[in-house]
mmCIF file of C-alpha atoms in Angstrom:
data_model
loop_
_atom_site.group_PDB
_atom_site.id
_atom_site.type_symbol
_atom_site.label_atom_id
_atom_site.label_comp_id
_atom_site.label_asym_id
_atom_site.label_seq_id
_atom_site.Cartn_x
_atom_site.Cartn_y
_atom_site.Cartn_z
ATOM 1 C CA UNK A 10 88.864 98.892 67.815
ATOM 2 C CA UNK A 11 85.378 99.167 65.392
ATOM 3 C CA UNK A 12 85.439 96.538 62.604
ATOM 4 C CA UNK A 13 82.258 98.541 62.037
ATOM 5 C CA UNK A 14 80.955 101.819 62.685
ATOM 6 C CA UNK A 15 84.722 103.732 63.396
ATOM 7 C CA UNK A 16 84.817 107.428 63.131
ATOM 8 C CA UNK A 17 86.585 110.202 65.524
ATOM 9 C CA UNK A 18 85.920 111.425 68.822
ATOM 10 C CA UNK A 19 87.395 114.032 71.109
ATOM 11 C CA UNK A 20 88.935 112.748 74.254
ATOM 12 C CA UNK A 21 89.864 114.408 77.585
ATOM 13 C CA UNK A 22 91.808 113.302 80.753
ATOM 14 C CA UNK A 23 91.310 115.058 83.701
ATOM 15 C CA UNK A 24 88.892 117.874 82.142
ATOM 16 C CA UNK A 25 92.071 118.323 79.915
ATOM 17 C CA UNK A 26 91.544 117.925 75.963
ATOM 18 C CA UNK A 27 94.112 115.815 74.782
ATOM 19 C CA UNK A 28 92.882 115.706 71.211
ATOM 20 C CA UNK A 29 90.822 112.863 69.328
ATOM 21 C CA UNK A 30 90.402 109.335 69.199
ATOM 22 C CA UNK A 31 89.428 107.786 65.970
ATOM 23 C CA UNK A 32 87.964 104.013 66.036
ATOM 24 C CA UNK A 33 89.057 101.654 63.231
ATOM 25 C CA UNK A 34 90.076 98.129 62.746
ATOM 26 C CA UNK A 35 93.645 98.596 64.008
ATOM 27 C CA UNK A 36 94.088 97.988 68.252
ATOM 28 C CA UNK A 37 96.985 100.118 68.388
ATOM 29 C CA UNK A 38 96.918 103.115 70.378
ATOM 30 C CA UNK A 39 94.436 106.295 68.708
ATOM 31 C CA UNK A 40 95.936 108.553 71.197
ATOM 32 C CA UNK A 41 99.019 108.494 73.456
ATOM 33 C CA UNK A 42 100.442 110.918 76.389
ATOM 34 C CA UNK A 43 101.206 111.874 79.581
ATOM 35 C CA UNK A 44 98.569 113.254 82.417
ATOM 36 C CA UNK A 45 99.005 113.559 86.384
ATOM 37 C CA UNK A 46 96.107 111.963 88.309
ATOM 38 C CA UNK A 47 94.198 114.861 90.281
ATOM 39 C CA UNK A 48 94.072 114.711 94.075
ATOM 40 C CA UNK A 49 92.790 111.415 95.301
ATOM 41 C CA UNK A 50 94.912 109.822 92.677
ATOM 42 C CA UNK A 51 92.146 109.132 89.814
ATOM 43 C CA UNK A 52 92.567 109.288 86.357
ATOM 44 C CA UNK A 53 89.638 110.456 84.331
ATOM 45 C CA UNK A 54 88.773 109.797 80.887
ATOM 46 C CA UNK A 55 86.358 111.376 79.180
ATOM 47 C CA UNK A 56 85.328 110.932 75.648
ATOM 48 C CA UNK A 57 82.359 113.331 74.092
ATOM 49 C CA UNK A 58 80.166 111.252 71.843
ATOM 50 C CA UNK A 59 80.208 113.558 68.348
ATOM 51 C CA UNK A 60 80.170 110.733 66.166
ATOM 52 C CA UNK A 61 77.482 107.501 65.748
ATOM 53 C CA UNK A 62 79.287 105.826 68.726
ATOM 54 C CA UNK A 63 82.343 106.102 70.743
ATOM 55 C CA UNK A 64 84.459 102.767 71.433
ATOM 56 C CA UNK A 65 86.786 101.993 74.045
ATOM 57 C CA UNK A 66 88.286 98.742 73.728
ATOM 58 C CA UNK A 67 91.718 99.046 76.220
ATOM 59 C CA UNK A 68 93.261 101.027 77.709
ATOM 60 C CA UNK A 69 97.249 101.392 78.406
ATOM 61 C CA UNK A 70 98.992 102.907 81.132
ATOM 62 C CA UNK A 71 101.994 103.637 82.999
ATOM 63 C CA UNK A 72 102.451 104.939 86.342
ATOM 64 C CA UNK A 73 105.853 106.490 86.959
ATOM 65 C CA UNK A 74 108.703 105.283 87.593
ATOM 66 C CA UNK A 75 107.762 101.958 86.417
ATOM 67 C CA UNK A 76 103.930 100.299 87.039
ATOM 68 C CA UNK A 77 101.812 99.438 84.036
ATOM 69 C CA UNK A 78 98.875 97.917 83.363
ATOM 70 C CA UNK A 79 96.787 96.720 79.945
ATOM 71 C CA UNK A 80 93.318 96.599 80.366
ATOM 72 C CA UNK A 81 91.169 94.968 77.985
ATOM 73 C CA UNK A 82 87.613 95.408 78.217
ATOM 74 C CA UNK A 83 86.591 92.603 75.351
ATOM 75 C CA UNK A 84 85.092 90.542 77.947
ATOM 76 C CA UNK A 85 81.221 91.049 78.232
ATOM 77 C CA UNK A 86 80.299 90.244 74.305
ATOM 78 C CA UNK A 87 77.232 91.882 72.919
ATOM 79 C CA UNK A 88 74.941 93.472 75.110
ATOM 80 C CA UNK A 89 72.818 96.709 76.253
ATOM 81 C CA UNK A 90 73.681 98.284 79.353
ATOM 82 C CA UNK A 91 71.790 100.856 81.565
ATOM 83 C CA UNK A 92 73.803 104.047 80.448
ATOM 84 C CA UNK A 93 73.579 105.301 84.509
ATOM 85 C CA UNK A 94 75.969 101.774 85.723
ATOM 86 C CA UNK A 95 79.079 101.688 86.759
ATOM 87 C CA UNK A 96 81.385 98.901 84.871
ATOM 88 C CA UNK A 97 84.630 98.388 87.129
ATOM 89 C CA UNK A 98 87.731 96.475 86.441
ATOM 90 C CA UNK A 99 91.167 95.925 88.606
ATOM 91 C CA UNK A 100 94.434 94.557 87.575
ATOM 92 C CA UNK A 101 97.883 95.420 89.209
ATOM 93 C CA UNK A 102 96.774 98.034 91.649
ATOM 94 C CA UNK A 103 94.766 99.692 89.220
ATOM 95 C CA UNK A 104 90.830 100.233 88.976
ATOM 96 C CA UNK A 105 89.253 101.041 86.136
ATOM 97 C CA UNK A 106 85.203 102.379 86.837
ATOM 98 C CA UNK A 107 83.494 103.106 83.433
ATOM 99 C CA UNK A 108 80.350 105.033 82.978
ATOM 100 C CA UNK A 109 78.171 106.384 80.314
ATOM 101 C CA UNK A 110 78.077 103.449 78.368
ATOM 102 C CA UNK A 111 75.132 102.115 76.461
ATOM 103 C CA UNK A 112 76.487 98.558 74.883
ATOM 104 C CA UNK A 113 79.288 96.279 74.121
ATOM 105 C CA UNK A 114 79.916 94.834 70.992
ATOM 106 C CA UNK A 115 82.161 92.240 69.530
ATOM 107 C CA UNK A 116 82.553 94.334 66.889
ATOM 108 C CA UNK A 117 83.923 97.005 69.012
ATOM 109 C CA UNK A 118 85.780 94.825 71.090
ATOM 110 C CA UNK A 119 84.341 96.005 74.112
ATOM 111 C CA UNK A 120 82.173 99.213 75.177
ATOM 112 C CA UNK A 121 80.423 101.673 72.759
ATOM 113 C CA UNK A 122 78.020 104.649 73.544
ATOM 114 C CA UNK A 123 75.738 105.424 70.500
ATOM 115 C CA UNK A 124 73.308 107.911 72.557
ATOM 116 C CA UNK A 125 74.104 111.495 73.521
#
């Protein structure tokens, strides 16, 4: 989500490109698919900043045959982080570790990297 600021990034899982995410004011899913977490079980997503800023706001997924989760990460409101921190979040078995981030934003509705 980017009520301000939106524009299109290129997103990876895994070290896998799985094409780009593009911000805007919509929170529907940018980007949607299928990846197998490597060895110890992780999932990782990595977006490459080629824009102003990057935004992640949720994220959805599904573990087969039938676990899911929704993550939101609109919970921290508008602040600057130290871009070297680890941010983690569980829900339902799941655990979410973010890194590389240099704010949140309302605006955003939750993390943003503006810095290389």
């Amino acid at each position: 989500y980017a009520s301000r600021y939106a524009d299109t990034n290129p997103l990876s899982v895994n070290g896998v490109a799985v094409g780009s995410t593009t911000s805007s004011t919509s929170t529907d899913a940018t980007v949607t698919g299928a990846s197998t977490a490597d060895g110890n079980g992780k999932l990782t997503f990595s977006f490459t900043r080629q824009s102003h800023h990057v935004h992640l706001s949720s994220l959805d997924i599904e573990a087969v045959p039938v676990n899911s989760v929704k993550m939101s990460f609109n919970d921290r409101g508008d602040k600057t982080l130290a871009i070297s921190s680890q941010y983690v979040y569980k829900s339902d078995g799941f655990t979410f570790t973010l890194t590389g981030w240099t704010h949140t934003r309302n605006y955003a509705k939750g993390f943003l990297r503006n810095q290389p």
